[in-house]
PDB file of C-alpha atoms in Angstrom:
ATOM      1  CA  MET A 160     -21.381  21.912 -11.644  1.00 48.00           C
ATOM      2  CA  PRO A 161     -20.729  25.828 -10.151  1.00 57.00           C
ATOM      3  CA  ASN A 162     -20.782  24.555  -6.572  1.00 84.00           C
ATOM      4  CA  GLU A 163     -18.476  21.678  -7.067  1.00 93.00           C
ATOM      5  CA  ARG A 164     -15.414  21.214  -4.868  1.00 97.00           C
ATOM      6  CA  HIS A 165     -12.392  19.642  -6.268  1.00 98.00           C
ATOM      7  CA  ILE A 166      -9.900  17.704  -4.125  1.00 98.00           C
ATOM      8  CA  LEU A 167      -6.299  16.618  -5.340  1.00 98.00           C
ATOM      9  CA  LEU A 168      -5.080  13.270  -4.034  1.00 98.00           C
ATOM     10  CA  LEU A 169      -1.618  13.014  -3.391  1.00 98.00           C
ATOM     11  CA  PRO A 170      -0.107   9.564  -3.230  1.00 97.00           C
ATOM     12  CA  GLY A 171       3.157   9.270  -1.332  1.00 96.00           C
ATOM     13  CA  SER A 172       4.294   5.895  -2.491  1.00 94.00           C
ATOM     14  CA  LEU A 173       5.620   4.694  -6.051  1.00 95.00           C
ATOM     15  CA  ARG A 174       4.572   1.377  -5.824  1.00 93.00           C
ATOM     16  CA  ALA A 175       1.952   0.273  -8.104  1.00 89.00           C
ATOM     17  CA  GLY A 176      -1.274  -1.072  -6.121  1.00 85.00           C
ATOM     18  CA  SER A 177       0.147   0.029  -2.720  1.00 91.00           C
ATOM     19  CA  THR A 178      -2.313   0.271   0.043  1.00 92.00           C
ATOM     20  CA  ASN A 179      -1.745   4.248  -0.214  1.00 93.00           C
ATOM     21  CA  GLU A 180      -2.804   4.282  -3.736  1.00 94.00           C
ATOM     22  CA  THR A 181      -5.772   1.822  -2.688  1.00 95.00           C
ATOM     23  CA  VAL A 182      -7.165   4.262  -0.262  1.00 96.00           C
ATOM     24  CA  LEU A 183      -6.725   7.360  -2.700  1.00 97.00           C
ATOM     25  CA  ARG A 184      -8.413   5.524  -5.409  1.00 97.00           C
ATOM     26  CA  THR A 185     -11.256   4.498  -3.106  1.00 97.00           C
ATOM     27  CA  ALA A 186     -11.351   8.156  -2.056  1.00 98.00           C
ATOM     28  CA  ALA A 187     -11.954   9.127  -5.968  1.00 98.00           C
ATOM     29  CA  ALA A 188     -14.509   6.724  -6.146  1.00 97.00           C
ATOM     30  CA  VAL A 189     -16.461   7.920  -3.039  1.00 97.00           C
ATOM     31  CA  ALA A 190     -15.877  11.330  -4.593  1.00 97.00           C
ATOM     32  CA  ALA A 191     -17.651  10.412  -7.833  1.00 96.00           C
ATOM     33  CA  ALA A 192     -20.528   8.909  -5.667  1.00 96.00           C
ATOM     34  CA  THR A 193     -20.888  12.188  -3.767  1.00 96.00           C
ATOM     35  CA  PRO A 194     -22.993  15.218  -5.588  1.00 95.00           C
ATOM     36  CA  GLY A 195     -20.779  18.251  -5.731  1.00 95.00           C
ATOM     37  CA  LEU A 196     -17.564  16.871  -5.201  1.00 97.00           C
ATOM     38  CA  ARG A 197     -14.958  15.660  -7.691  1.00 96.00           C
ATOM     39  CA  ALA A 198     -11.492  14.101  -6.618  1.00 98.00           C
ATOM     40  CA  THR A 199      -8.262  13.664  -8.939  1.00 97.00           C
ATOM     41  CA  TYR A 200      -5.490  11.141  -8.355  1.00 97.00           C
ATOM     42  CA  TYR A 201      -2.005  13.001  -9.188  1.00 98.00           C
ATOM     43  CA  ALA A 202      -0.152  10.446 -11.056  1.00 97.00           C
ATOM     44  CA  GLY A 203       2.932  12.696 -11.878  1.00 97.00           C
ATOM     45  CA  LEU A 204       5.178  11.450  -8.394  1.00 97.00           C
ATOM     46  CA  ALA A 205       7.473   9.727 -10.514  1.00 97.00           C
ATOM     47  CA  GLY A 206       8.097  12.047 -13.213  1.00 97.00           C
ATOM     48  CA  LEU A 207       9.387  14.994 -10.842  1.00 98.00           C
ATOM     49  CA  PRO A 208      12.680  15.933 -11.229  1.00 98.00           C
ATOM     50  CA  HIS A 209      15.005  15.945  -8.093  1.00 97.00           C
ATOM     51  CA  PHE A 210      14.260  19.137  -5.969  1.00 97.00           C
ATOM     52  CA  ASN A 211      16.846  22.087  -7.146  1.00 96.00           C
ATOM     53  CA  PRO A 212      16.565  25.288  -5.674  1.00 95.00           C
ATOM     54  CA  ASP A 213      18.403  26.514  -9.173  1.00 95.00           C
ATOM     55  CA  LEU A 214      15.566  25.060 -11.264  1.00 95.00           C
ATOM     56  CA  ASP A 215      12.790  26.697  -8.839  1.00 95.00           C
ATOM     57  CA  THR A 216      12.363  29.743 -11.677  1.00 94.00           C
ATOM     58  CA  ASP A 217      10.403  30.523 -14.714  1.00 93.00           C
ATOM     59  CA  PRO A 218       9.820  28.611 -16.678  1.00 96.00           C
ATOM     60  CA  LEU A 219       9.640  25.781 -13.973  1.00 96.00           C
ATOM     61  CA  PRO A 220      10.533  22.120 -15.403  1.00 97.00           C
ATOM     62  CA  GLU A 221       7.242  20.977 -17.103  1.00 97.00           C
ATOM     63  CA  PRO A 222       6.390  18.176 -14.369  1.00 98.00           C
ATOM     64  CA  VAL A 223       6.903  20.882 -11.663  1.00 97.00           C
ATOM     65  CA  ALA A 224       4.663  23.181 -13.207  1.00 97.00           C
ATOM     66  CA  GLY A 225       2.129  20.329 -14.004  1.00 97.00           C
ATOM     67  CA  LEU A 226       2.185  19.605 -10.142  1.00 98.00           C
ATOM     68  CA  ARG A 227       1.562  23.355  -9.094  1.00 97.00           C
ATOM     69  CA  ALA A 228      -1.266  23.770 -11.672  1.00 97.00           C
ATOM     70  CA  ALA A 229      -2.993  20.514 -10.205  1.00 98.00           C
ATOM     71  CA  ILE A 230      -2.644  22.014  -6.808  1.00 98.00           C
ATOM     72  CA  GLU A 231      -3.559  25.641  -7.843  1.00 97.00           C
ATOM     73  CA  GLY A 232      -6.676  23.981  -9.511  1.00 97.00           C
ATOM     74  CA  ALA A 233      -7.895  22.212  -6.458  1.00 98.00           C
ATOM     75  CA  ASP A 234     -10.009  23.375  -3.501  1.00 98.00           C
ATOM     76  CA  ALA A 235      -8.309  20.844  -0.794  1.00 98.00           C
ATOM     77  CA  LEU A 236      -5.422  18.339  -0.787  1.00 98.00           C
ATOM     78  CA  LEU A 237      -5.823  14.963   0.310  1.00 98.00           C
ATOM     79  CA  VAL A 238      -2.486  12.786   1.021  1.00 98.00           C
ATOM     80  CA  CYS A 239      -2.020   9.264   1.865  1.00 97.00           C
ATOM     81  CA  THR A 240       1.482   8.318   2.215  1.00 95.00           C
ATOM     82  CA  PRO A 241       3.709   5.383   3.732  1.00 94.00           C
ATOM     83  CA  GLU A 242       6.674   5.725   6.235  1.00 92.00           C
ATOM     84  CA  TYR A 243       9.810   4.757   5.094  1.00 93.00           C
ATOM     85  CA  ALA A 244      12.613   4.472   7.775  1.00 92.00           C
ATOM     86  CA  GLY A 245      10.609   6.570  10.381  1.00 92.00           C
ATOM     87  CA  THR A 246       9.663   9.582   7.807  1.00 94.00           C
ATOM     88  CA  LEU A 247       8.176  10.437   4.291  1.00 95.00           C
ATOM     89  CA  PRO A 248       9.273   8.507   1.457  1.00 96.00           C
ATOM     90  CA  GLY A 249      11.805  10.439  -0.572  1.00 96.00           C
ATOM     91  CA  ALA A 250       9.899  11.017  -3.562  1.00 97.00           C
ATOM     92  CA  PHE A 251       6.955  12.381  -1.716  1.00 97.00           C
ATOM     93  CA  LYS A 252       9.100  14.394   0.332  1.00 96.00           C
ATOM     94  CA  ASN A 253      10.614  15.589  -3.223  1.00 97.00           C
ATOM     95  CA  LEU A 254       7.214  16.371  -4.305  1.00 97.00           C
ATOM     96  CA  LEU A 255       6.490  18.473  -1.095  1.00 96.00           C
ATOM     97  CA  ASP A 256      10.086  20.438  -1.535  1.00 96.00           C
ATOM     98  CA  TRP A 257       8.797  21.494  -5.205  1.00 97.00           C
ATOM     99  CA  THR A 258       5.724  23.036  -3.418  1.00 95.00           C
ATOM    100  CA  VAL A 259       7.872  25.272  -0.904  1.00 92.00           C
ATOM    101  CA  GLY A 260       8.673  27.859  -3.558  1.00 88.00           C
ATOM    102  CA  GLY A 261       5.227  28.451  -4.820  1.00 89.00           C
ATOM    103  CA  VAL A 262       2.038  29.636  -3.242  1.00 92.00           C
ATOM    104  CA  GLU A 263      -0.218  27.143  -4.525  1.00 95.00           C
ATOM    105  CA  ILE A 264      -0.403  25.498  -1.325  1.00 95.00           C
ATOM    106  CA  SER A 265      -0.698  28.281   0.777  1.00 95.00           C
ATOM    107  CA  ASP A 266      -4.295  28.182   2.802  1.00 96.00           C
ATOM    108  CA  LYS A 267      -5.371  25.186   0.879  1.00 97.00           C
ATOM    109  CA  PRO A 268      -7.387  22.814   3.028  1.00 98.00           C
ATOM    110  CA  THR A 269      -5.425  19.757   3.516  1.00 98.00           C
ATOM    111  CA  GLY A 270      -5.863  16.415   5.355  1.00 98.00           C
ATOM    112  CA  TRP A 271      -4.330  12.808   4.999  1.00 97.00           C
ATOM    113  CA  ILE A 272      -5.250   9.366   5.776  1.00 97.00           C
ATOM    114  CA  ASN A 273      -2.596   7.323   7.562  1.00 94.00           C
ATOM    115  CA  ALA A 274      -3.407   3.708   6.464  1.00 92.00           C
ATOM    116  CA  ALA A 275      -0.326   2.104   8.503  1.00 88.00           C
ATOM    117  CA  GLY A 276      -1.048  -0.556  10.926  1.00 82.00           C
ATOM    118  CA  PRO A 277      -1.109   0.473  14.722  1.00 82.00           C
ATOM    119  CA  GLY A 278       1.891   1.957  15.870  1.00 81.00           C
ATOM    120  CA  ARG A 279       3.131   2.606  12.563  1.00 86.00           C
ATOM    121  CA  GLY A 280       3.228   5.780  10.091  1.00 89.00           C
ATOM    122  CA  LEU A 281       3.704   8.302  13.218  1.00 89.00           C
ATOM    123  CA  GLY A 282       6.999   9.636  11.680  1.00 92.00           C
ATOM    124  CA  ALA A 283       5.422  10.132   8.148  1.00 94.00           C
ATOM    125  CA  GLU A 284       2.615  12.091  10.025  1.00 94.00           C
ATOM    126  CA  ALA A 285       5.056  14.294  12.056  1.00 95.00           C
ATOM    127  CA  THR A 286       7.327  15.071   9.159  1.00 95.00           C
ATOM    128  CA  LEU A 287       4.153  15.600   6.766  1.00 96.00           C
ATOM    129  CA  ARG A 288       2.746  18.207   9.376  1.00 96.00           C
ATOM    130  CA  THR A 289       6.182  19.868   9.703  1.00 96.00           C
ATOM    131  CA  VAL A 290       6.753  20.295   6.031  1.00 95.00           C
ATOM    132  CA  LEU A 291       3.189  21.457   5.255  1.00 96.00           C
ATOM    133  CA  GLY A 292       3.818  23.890   7.816  1.00 94.00           C
ATOM    134  CA  TYR A 293       6.456  25.301   5.841  1.00 93.00           C
ATOM    135  CA  THR A 294       4.425  25.403   2.514  1.00 94.00           C
ATOM    136  CA  GLY A 295       1.577  27.300   4.497  1.00 94.00           C
ATOM    137  CA  ALA A 296      -1.166  24.540   3.985  1.00 97.00           C
ATOM    138  CA  ALA A 297      -4.156  24.934   6.027  1.00 97.00           C
ATOM    139  CA  VAL A 298      -3.909  21.472   7.803  1.00 98.00           C
ATOM    140  CA  LEU A 299      -7.352  20.568   9.061  1.00 97.00           C
ATOM    141  CA  ASP A 300      -6.982  18.513  11.963  1.00 96.00           C
ATOM    142  CA  GLY A 301     -10.535  16.625  11.465  1.00 96.00           C
ATOM    143  CA  ALA A 302      -9.314  15.456   7.982  1.00 97.00           C
ATOM    144  CA  CYS A 303      -6.312  13.956   9.302  1.00 97.00           C
ATOM    145  CA  VAL A 304      -7.002  10.479  10.338  1.00 96.00           C
ATOM    146  CA  ARG A 305      -5.703   6.907  10.980  1.00 94.00           C
ATOM    147  CA  LEU A 306      -7.523   4.295   8.892  1.00 93.00           C
ATOM    148  CA  PRO A 307      -5.183   0.974   9.055  1.00 90.00           C
ATOM    149  CA  LEU A 308      -5.888  -1.035   6.210  1.00 87.00           C
ATOM    150  CA  GLU A 309      -5.590  -4.775   5.782  1.00 81.00           C
ATOM    151  CA  ARG A 310      -4.795  -6.261   2.457  1.00 75.00           C
ATOM    152  CA  GLY A 311      -7.801  -8.406   2.818  1.00 80.00           C
ATOM    153  CA  ALA A 312     -10.190  -5.479   2.965  1.00 85.00           C
ATOM    154  CA  VAL A 313      -9.367  -4.603  -0.652  1.00 88.00           C
ATOM    155  CA  GLY A 314     -12.001  -5.705  -2.973  1.00 89.00           C
ATOM    156  CA  PRO A 315     -11.429  -7.421  -6.447  1.00 89.00           C
ATOM    157  CA  ASP A 316     -11.863  -4.076  -8.017  1.00 92.00           C
ATOM    158  CA  GLY A 317      -8.856  -2.950  -6.202  1.00 90.00           C
ATOM    159  CA  LEU A 318     -11.009  -0.595  -3.927  1.00 95.00           C
ATOM    160  CA  VAL A 319     -11.469  -0.822  -0.208  1.00 95.00           C
ATOM    161  CA  ALA A 320     -14.767  -3.016  -0.008  1.00 92.00           C
ATOM    162  CA  ASP A 321     -15.545  -2.390   3.782  1.00 91.00           C
ATOM    163  CA  PRO A 322     -18.284  -0.120   3.771  1.00 92.00           C
ATOM    164  CA  LEU A 323     -17.170   1.329   7.052  1.00 92.00           C
ATOM    165  CA  VAL A 324     -13.853   2.358   6.077  1.00 93.00           C
ATOM    166  CA  ARG A 325     -15.369   4.000   2.884  1.00 94.00           C
ATOM    167  CA  GLU A 326     -17.812   5.889   4.996  1.00 96.00           C
ATOM    168  CA  ARG A 327     -14.747   7.184   6.857  1.00 96.00           C
ATOM    169  CA  ILE A 328     -13.119   8.252   3.878  1.00 97.00           C
ATOM    170  CA  GLY A 329     -16.191   9.744   3.012  1.00 97.00           C
ATOM    171  CA  GLU A 330     -16.270  11.832   6.038  1.00 97.00           C
ATOM    172  CA  VAL A 331     -12.734  12.971   5.451  1.00 98.00           C
ATOM    173  CA  LEU A 332     -13.459  14.359   1.962  1.00 98.00           C
ATOM    174  CA  ALA A 333     -16.377  16.238   3.473  1.00 97.00           C
ATOM    175  CA  ARG A 334     -14.363  17.979   6.025  1.00 97.00           C
ATOM    176  CA  LEU A 335     -11.849  18.871   3.339  1.00 98.00           C
ATOM    177  CA  ALA A 336     -14.720  20.152   0.918  1.00 97.00           C
ATOM    178  CA  ALA A 337     -15.992  22.405   3.587  1.00 95.00           C
ATOM    179  CA  GLY A 338     -12.679  23.724   4.217  1.00 89.00           C
TER     180      GLY A 338
END
């Protein structure tokens, strides 16, 4: 589709079946049902090597080259990450560290969904905003939302069942697609 917009979904959690994964997999399902929109779930978080500036040269480690190619091939980025000890999880911070030396994120429309309960996740949001500033990402405030998700809101298919939450996810995707 020539006018199709592609959004890369970046999970911040390594835990299988995490709330953050559920939100992003639901975003992929919502995108699949939206004409002109495509979303791809990035599944390479666990395979990234520890960031080392000495390795941030050509040729890049294969997992890093894959990450940067996925970012470059997307029109926008959507993040959903938990908060660990008041900040981003180490594995996700590592992913972001690998993007600082490249230009793929620069000016890329970026947003996030904070699925944490009330009063939680603010440290991760603040750190995410700071690090994305270093990468040059174009953070779209209208695409940065809090959608607290209770485990009971997940259907038997592993996706968010609540139609209002799915609608909000669709609104975030639309804002990112509009750039």
